[in-house]
Coordinates of N, CA and C in Angstrom, one line a residue:
M1 N 125.0 70.3 91.7 CA 124.5 69.1 91.0 C 123.2 69.5 90.3
K2 N 123.1 69.3 89.1 CA 121.9 69.6 88.3 C 121.0 68.4 88.2
S3 N 119.8 68.6 88.3 CA 118.8 67.5 88.2 C 117.8 67.9 87.1
I4 N 117.6 67.0 86.2 CA 116.6 67.2 85.1 C 115.2 67.4 85.6
R5 N 114.9 66.6 86.7 CA 113.6 66.7 87.3 C 113.4 68.1 87.9
V6 N 114.4 68.7 88.6 CA 114.3 70.0 89.1 C 114.1 71.0 88.0
E7 N 114.9 70.9 87.0 CA 114.8 71.8 85.8 C 113.4 71.8 85.2
R8 N 112.9 70.6 85.0 CA 111.5 70.4 84.5 C 110.5 71.1 85.4
A9 N 110.6 70.8 86.7 CA 109.6 71.4 87.6 C 109.6 72.9 87.6
L10 N 110.8 73.5 87.6 CA 110.9 75.0 87.5 C 110.4 75.5 86.2
K11 N 110.7 74.9 85.1 CA 110.2 75.3 83.8 C 108.7 75.3 83.8
K12 N 108.1 74.2 84.4 CA 106.6 74.1 84.4 C 106.1 75.2 85.4
L13 N 106.7 75.4 86.5 CA 106.2 76.4 87.5 C 106.3 77.8 86.8
G14 N 107.4 78.1 86.2 CA 107.6 79.4 85.5 C 106.5 79.6 84.4
A15 N 106.3 78.6 83.6 CA 105.3 78.6 82.5 C 103.9 78.8 83.1
D16 N 103.6 78.1 84.2 CA 102.3 78.2 84.9 C 102.1 79.7 85.5
I17 N 103.2 80.2 86.0 CA 103.1 81.6 86.5 C 102.8 82.6 85.4
R18 N 103.5 82.4 84.2 CA 103.3 83.2 83.1 C 101.9 83.1 82.6
D19 N 101.4 81.9 82.5 CA 100.0 81.7 82.0 C 99.0 82.3 83.0
A20 N 99.2 82.2 84.3 CA 98.3 82.8 85.3 C 98.3 84.3 85.2
R21 N 99.5 84.8 85.0 CA 99.7 86.3 84.8 C 98.9 86.8 83.6
R22 N 99.0 86.1 82.5 CA 98.4 86.4 81.3 C 96.8 86.3 81.4
R23 N 96.4 85.3 82.1 CA 94.9 85.1 82.3 C 94.3 86.3 83.1
R24 N 95.2 86.8 84.0 CA 94.7 87.9 84.8 C 94.9 89.3 84.1
R25 N 95.5 89.2 82.9 CA 95.8 90.4 82.0 C 96.7 91.4 82.7
I26 N 97.7 90.8 83.4 CA 98.8 91.6 84.0 C 100.0 91.7 83.1
S27 N 100.4 92.9 82.8 CA 101.6 93.0 81.9 C 102.8 92.6 82.6
T28 N 103.9 92.3 81.9 CA 105.2 92.0 82.5 C 105.7 93.2 83.3
E29 N 105.5 94.4 82.8 CA 105.9 95.6 83.4 C 105.3 95.8 84.8
L30 N 103.9 95.6 84.8 CA 103.2 95.8 86.1 C 103.5 94.6 87.1
M31 N 103.6 93.4 86.6 CA 104.0 92.3 87.4 C 105.3 92.5 88.1
A32 N 106.3 92.8 87.3 CA 107.7 93.1 87.8 C 107.7 94.2 88.8
E33 N 106.9 95.2 88.6 CA 106.8 96.4 89.5 C 106.2 95.9 90.8
R34 N 105.1 95.2 90.8 CA 104.5 94.7 92.0 C 105.4 93.7 92.8
M35 N 106.2 92.9 92.0 CA 107.1 92.0 92.7 C 108.3 92.7 93.2
G36 N 108.6 93.9 92.7 CA 109.8 94.6 93.2 C 111.1 94.0 92.5
V37 N 110.9 93.6 91.3 CA 112.1 93.0 90.5 C 112.1 93.7 89.1
S38 N 113.1 93.4 88.4 CA 113.2 93.9 87.0 C 112.4 93.0 86.1
R39 N 112.1 93.5 84.9 CA 111.4 92.7 83.9 C 112.3 91.5 83.5
G40 N 113.6 91.7 83.5 CA 114.5 90.6 83.2 C 114.4 89.5 84.2
T41 N 114.3 89.8 85.5 CA 114.2 88.8 86.5 C 112.9 88.1 86.3
L42 N 111.8 88.8 86.0 CA 110.5 88.2 85.8 C 110.6 87.3 84.6
N43 N 111.3 87.7 83.5 CA 111.4 86.9 82.3 C 112.2 85.6 82.7
R44 N 113.3 85.7 83.5 CA 114.0 84.5 83.9 C 113.1 83.6 84.7
L45 N 112.4 84.2 85.6 CA 111.5 83.4 86.5 C 110.5 82.6 85.6
E46 N 109.8 83.3 84.7 CA 108.9 82.6 83.8 C 109.5 81.6 82.9
A47 N 110.8 81.7 82.7 CA 111.5 80.7 81.9 C 112.0 79.5 82.7
G48 N 111.8 79.6 84.1 CA 112.2 78.6 85.0 C 113.6 78.6 85.4
N49 N 114.3 79.7 85.3 CA 115.7 79.8 85.7 C 115.9 79.5 87.2
P50 N 116.7 78.5 87.5 CA 116.9 78.1 88.9 C 117.7 79.2 89.7
Q51 N 118.3 80.1 89.1 CA 119.1 81.1 89.8 C 118.2 82.3 90.3
V52 N 116.9 82.3 90.0 CA 116.1 83.4 90.5 C 115.8 83.1 92.0
A53 N 115.9 84.1 92.8 CA 115.7 84.0 94.2 C 114.3 83.4 94.6
I54 N 114.2 82.6 95.6 CA 113.0 82.1 96.1 C 112.0 83.2 96.5
S55 N 112.5 84.4 96.9 CA 111.6 85.5 97.3 C 110.9 86.0 96.0
A56 N 111.5 85.9 94.9 CA 110.9 86.4 93.7 C 109.7 85.4 93.3
W57 N 110.0 84.1 93.4 CA 108.9 83.1 93.2 C 107.8 83.4 94.1
A58 N 108.1 83.6 95.4 CA 107.0 83.8 96.4 C 106.2 85.0 96.1
S59 N 106.9 86.1 95.7 CA 106.2 87.3 95.4 C 105.3 87.1 94.2
A60 N 105.7 86.4 93.2 CA 104.9 86.2 92.0 C 103.6 85.4 92.4
L61 N 103.8 84.4 93.3 CA 102.7 83.6 93.7 C 101.7 84.4 94.6
M62 N 102.3 85.3 95.4 CA 101.4 86.2 96.2 C 100.6 87.1 95.3
I63 N 101.1 87.6 94.3 CA 100.4 88.5 93.4 C 99.3 87.8 92.7
L64 N 99.5 86.5 92.4 CA 98.6 85.7 91.7 C 97.6 85.0 92.7
G65 N 97.7 85.3 94.0 CA 96.8 84.7 95.0 C 97.1 83.2 95.3
K66 N 98.3 82.8 95.1 CA 98.7 81.4 95.3 C 99.7 81.2 96.3
L67 N 100.0 82.2 97.2 CA 101.1 82.0 98.2 C 100.8 80.9 99.2
D68 N 99.5 80.7 99.5 CA 99.2 79.6 100.4 C 99.6 78.3 99.9
A69 N 99.6 78.1 98.6 CA 100.1 76.8 98.0 C 101.6 76.6 98.3
L70 N 102.3 77.7 98.3 CA 103.8 77.6 98.6 C 103.9 77.3 100.1
A71 N 103.2 78.0 100.9 CA 103.3 77.8 102.4 C 103.0 76.4 102.8
D72 N 102.1 75.7 102.1 CA 101.6 74.4 102.4 C 102.4 73.2 101.7
L73 N 103.4 73.5 100.9 CA 104.1 72.5 100.1 C 104.5 71.3 101.0
V74 N 105.2 71.6 102.1 CA 105.8 70.5 102.9 C 105.1 70.6 104.3
D75 N 103.9 71.0 104.4 CA 103.2 71.0 105.6 C 103.2 69.6 106.3
R76 N 103.5 69.5 107.5 CA 103.7 68.2 108.2 C 102.4 67.4 108.2
T77 N 101.2 68.1 108.1 CA 100.0 67.3 108.1 C 99.7 66.7 106.7
Q78 N 100.4 67.2 105.7 CA 100.3 66.7 104.4 C 101.5 65.9 103.9
D79 N 102.2 65.3 104.9 CA 103.4 64.5 104.6 C 103.3 63.1 105.1
P80 N 102.6 62.2 104.3 CA 102.3 60.9 104.8 C 103.6 60.1 105.1
L81 N 104.6 60.3 104.3 CA 105.9 59.5 104.6 C 106.5 60.0 105.9
G82 N 106.6 61.3 106.1 CA 107.1 61.8 107.4 C 106.3 61.3 108.6
L83 N 105.0 61.3 108.4 CA 104.2 60.9 109.5 C 104.4 59.4 109.8
D84 N 104.5 58.6 108.7 CA 104.8 57.2 108.9 C 106.1 56.9 109.6
L85 N 107.1 57.7 109.2 CA 108.5 57.6 109.9 C 108.4 57.9 111.3
L86 N 107.6 59.0 111.7 CA 107.5 59.3 113.1 C 106.8 58.2 113.9
E87 N 105.7 57.6 113.2 CA 105.0 56.6 113.9 C 105.8 55.3 114.2
E88 N 106.8 55.0 113.3 CA 107.7 53.9 113.5 C 108.6 54.1 114.7
Q89 N 108.8 55.4 115.1 CA 109.7 55.6 116.2 C 109.0 55.6 117.5
L90 N 107.6 55.5 117.5 CA 106.9 55.4 118.8 C 107.3 54.1 119.5
P91 N 107.4 54.2 120.8 CA 107.7 53.0 121.6 C 106.6 52.0 121.6
Q92 N 107.0 50.7 121.6 CA 106.0 49.6 121.6 C 105.2 49.5 122.9
R93 N 105.9 49.8 124.0 CA 105.2 49.8 125.3 C 105.9 50.8 126.2
I94 N 105.1 51.3 127.1 CA 105.6 52.3 128.0 C 105.6 51.7 129.4
R95 N 106.7 51.7 130.1 CA 106.9 51.2 131.4 C 106.8 52.3 132.4
E96 N 106.1 52.0 133.5 CA 106.0 53.0 134.6 C 107.3 53.0 135.3
G97 N 107.8 54.2 135.6 CA 109.0 54.4 136.3 C 108.8 54.2 137.8
R98 N 109.9 53.8 138.5 CA 109.8 53.7 140.0 C 109.7 55.0 140.6
V99 N 108.9 55.0 141.6 CA 108.7 56.3 142.4 C 109.7 56.2 143.6
R100 N 110.5 57.2 143.7 CA 111.5 57.2 144.8 C 111.1 58.1 145.9

């Protein structure tokens, strides 16, 4: 199932990675070498191709010093909806059990 929102997000991420690489004056050849991928894979990543492996995206972010951002994307402490859902499941009252 294709999603236009996913496609847009990947294209933006790829373009942002390309721009960050350029700002750091890293050539595509050097970036691909550091990532352990071909220049073609790097070109597809920077174009936002959804078929590029997540490990390639992670490698690119690591080289750019942004791997922590990936690691924290869905951190439970930064998930207000998830925390609210957990809070809803808390019991209203707690009864003491009988001691036998």
